[in-house]
Short mmCIF file of C-alpha atoms in Angstrom, two decimals:
data_model
loop_
_atom_site.label_atom_id
_atom_site.label_comp_id
_atom_site.label_asym_id
_atom_site.label_seq_id
_atom_site.Cartn_x
_atom_site.Cartn_y
_atom_site.Cartn_z
CA UNK I 1413 -4.68 -14.12 8.89
CA UNK I 1414 -1.97 -12.72 9.79
CA UNK I 1415 -1.90 -9.31 12.33
CA UNK I 1416 1.26 -7.73 11.72
CA UNK I 1417 1.60 -3.89 13.23
CA UNK I 1418 4.32 -1.80 11.06
CA UNK I 1419 5.64 1.10 10.63
CA UNK I 1420 4.68 1.36 7.08
CA UNK I 1421 7.24 4.18 5.42
CA UNK I 1422 10.01 1.71 6.49
CA UNK I 1423 10.87 -1.39 4.81
CA UNK I 1424 9.23 -4.01 4.77
CA UNK I 1425 8.65 -7.45 6.85
CA UNK I 1426 8.65 -10.04 4.04
CA UNK I 1427 11.04 -11.16 1.79
CA UNK I 1428 10.36 -10.51 -2.24
CA UNK I 1429 7.48 -12.15 -3.85
CA UNK I 1430 5.82 -12.77 -0.67
CA UNK I 1431 2.68 -11.25 -1.85
CA UNK I 1432 -0.32 -12.62 -3.65
CA UNK I 1433 -2.12 -9.46 -2.68
CA UNK I 1434 -1.33 -5.60 -1.49
CA UNK I 1435 -4.13 -3.40 -0.83
CA UNK I 1436 -3.17 -0.12 -0.21
CA UNK I 1437 -6.12 1.44 0.71
CA UNK I 1438 -6.03 5.44 1.52
CA UNK I 1439 -2.80 5.31 2.82
CA UNK I 1440 -0.35 6.58 -0.30
CA UNK I 1441 -1.57 10.97 0.85
CA UNK I 1442 -0.60 9.62 3.94
CA UNK I 1443 2.44 9.35 4.00
CA UNK I 1444 5.50 11.15 3.64
CA UNK I 1445 7.49 8.86 0.28
CA UNK I 1446 4.27 6.97 -1.68
CA UNK I 1447 6.83 6.08 -3.92
CA UNK I 1448 8.07 4.15 -1.49
CA UNK I 1449 5.03 2.25 -0.97
CA UNK I 1450 4.15 0.90 -4.59
CA UNK I 1451 8.05 0.28 -4.42
CA UNK I 1452 7.92 -2.20 -1.36
CA UNK I 1453 4.36 -3.02 -2.72
CA UNK I 1454 6.09 -4.35 -6.44
CA UNK I 1455 8.64 -5.63 -3.71
CA UNK I 1456 7.32 -8.18 -2.01
CA UNK I 1457 4.25 -8.36 -4.61
CA UNK I 1458 4.92 -12.60 -6.58
CA UNK I 1459 5.12 -12.18 -10.11
CA UNK I 1460 1.28 -11.59 -11.15
CA UNK I 1461 0.47 -9.99 -9.24
CA UNK I 1462 -2.16 -7.25 -7.22
CA UNK I 1463 -2.25 -4.61 -5.88
CA UNK I 1464 -5.20 -2.96 -5.52
CA UNK I 1465 -5.04 0.64 -4.28
CA UNK I 1466 -7.38 3.33 -3.34
CA UNK I 1467 -6.97 7.55 -2.92
CA UNK I 1468 -9.72 9.95 -1.53
CA UNK I 1469 -10.14 12.81 -3.40
CA UNK I 1470 -10.83 11.24 -6.83
CA UNK I 1471 -14.26 12.55 -7.11
CA UNK I 1472 -14.94 16.56 -8.04
CA UNK I 1473 -17.56 15.52 -5.42
CA UNK I 1474 -17.11 13.05 -2.41
CA UNK I 1475 -19.11 14.89 -0.19
CA UNK I 1476 -22.72 13.17 -1.74
CA UNK I 1477 -24.11 10.07 -1.99
#
Protein backbone atom coordinates (compact mmCIF):
# COMPACT_ATOMS: atom_id res chain seq x y z
CA UNK A 1 0.00 0.00 0.00
CA UNK A 2 1.32 3.42 -0.93
CA UNK A 3 0.88 6.44 1.34
CA UNK A 4 0.97 9.68 -0.61
CA UNK A 5 -0.07 13.12 0.61
CA UNK A 6 -0.80 15.47 -2.27
CA UNK A 7 -2.88 18.54 -3.11
CA UNK A 8 -5.36 17.04 -5.58
CA UNK A 9 -5.96 20.43 -7.20
CA UNK A 10 -2.42 20.20 -8.63
CA UNK A 11 -1.17 17.72 -11.25
CA UNK A 12 -0.90 14.27 -9.73
CA UNK A 13 2.58 12.81 -9.10
CA UNK A 14 1.99 9.78 -11.33
CA UNK A 15 2.96 9.06 -14.91
CA UNK A 16 0.42 8.41 -17.64
CA UNK A 17 -1.02 4.89 -17.71
CA UNK A 18 0.10 4.25 -14.13
CA UNK A 19 -2.98 2.98 -12.26
CA UNK A 20 -5.48 0.19 -12.73
CA UNK A 21 -8.07 1.91 -10.49
CA UNK A 22 -8.66 5.49 -9.30
CA UNK A 23 -11.07 6.10 -6.42
CA UNK A 24 -12.73 9.53 -6.22
CA UNK A 25 -14.83 9.17 -3.08
CA UNK A 26 -16.74 12.22 -1.85
CA UNK A 27 -14.20 14.68 -3.25
CA UNK A 28 -15.56 16.09 -6.52
CA UNK A 29 -18.00 18.35 -4.67
CA UNK A 30 -15.17 19.85 -2.58
CA UNK A 31 -12.75 21.11 -5.25
CA UNK A 32 -12.99 24.28 -7.34
CA UNK A 33 -12.48 22.38 -10.64
CA UNK A 34 -13.91 18.84 -10.53
CA UNK A 35 -13.21 18.39 -14.23
CA UNK A 36 -9.49 18.66 -13.44
CA UNK A 37 -9.74 15.62 -11.14
CA UNK A 38 -11.62 13.65 -13.77
CA UNK A 39 -8.99 14.57 -16.37
CA UNK A 40 -6.13 13.59 -14.05
CA UNK A 41 -7.83 10.28 -13.27
CA UNK A 42 -8.15 9.62 -16.99
CA UNK A 43 -4.50 10.54 -17.56
CA UNK A 44 -3.06 8.19 -14.94
CA UNK A 45 -5.31 5.23 -15.74
CA UNK A 46 -4.00 2.34 -17.75
CA UNK A 47 -6.05 1.45 -20.83
CA UNK A 48 -9.15 -0.34 -19.60
CA UNK A 49 -8.68 1.12 -16.10
CA UNK A 50 -11.56 1.87 -13.78
CA UNK A 51 -12.67 5.02 -11.96
CA UNK A 52 -14.79 4.43 -8.87
CA UNK A 53 -16.57 7.67 -8.08
CA UNK A 54 -18.91 8.57 -5.25
CA UNK A 55 -20.74 11.88 -5.03
CA UNK A 56 -23.16 12.61 -2.16
CA UNK A 57 -26.69 13.92 -2.45
CA UNK A 58 -27.64 11.57 -5.26
CA UNK A 59 -30.66 10.36 -3.29
CA UNK A 60 -33.41 12.82 -2.48
CA UNK A 61 -33.48 11.63 1.15
CA UNK A 62 -29.95 10.70 2.16
CA UNK A 63 -29.98 11.27 5.93
CA UNK A 64 -32.54 8.57 6.61
CA UNK A 65 -31.29 4.99 7.04
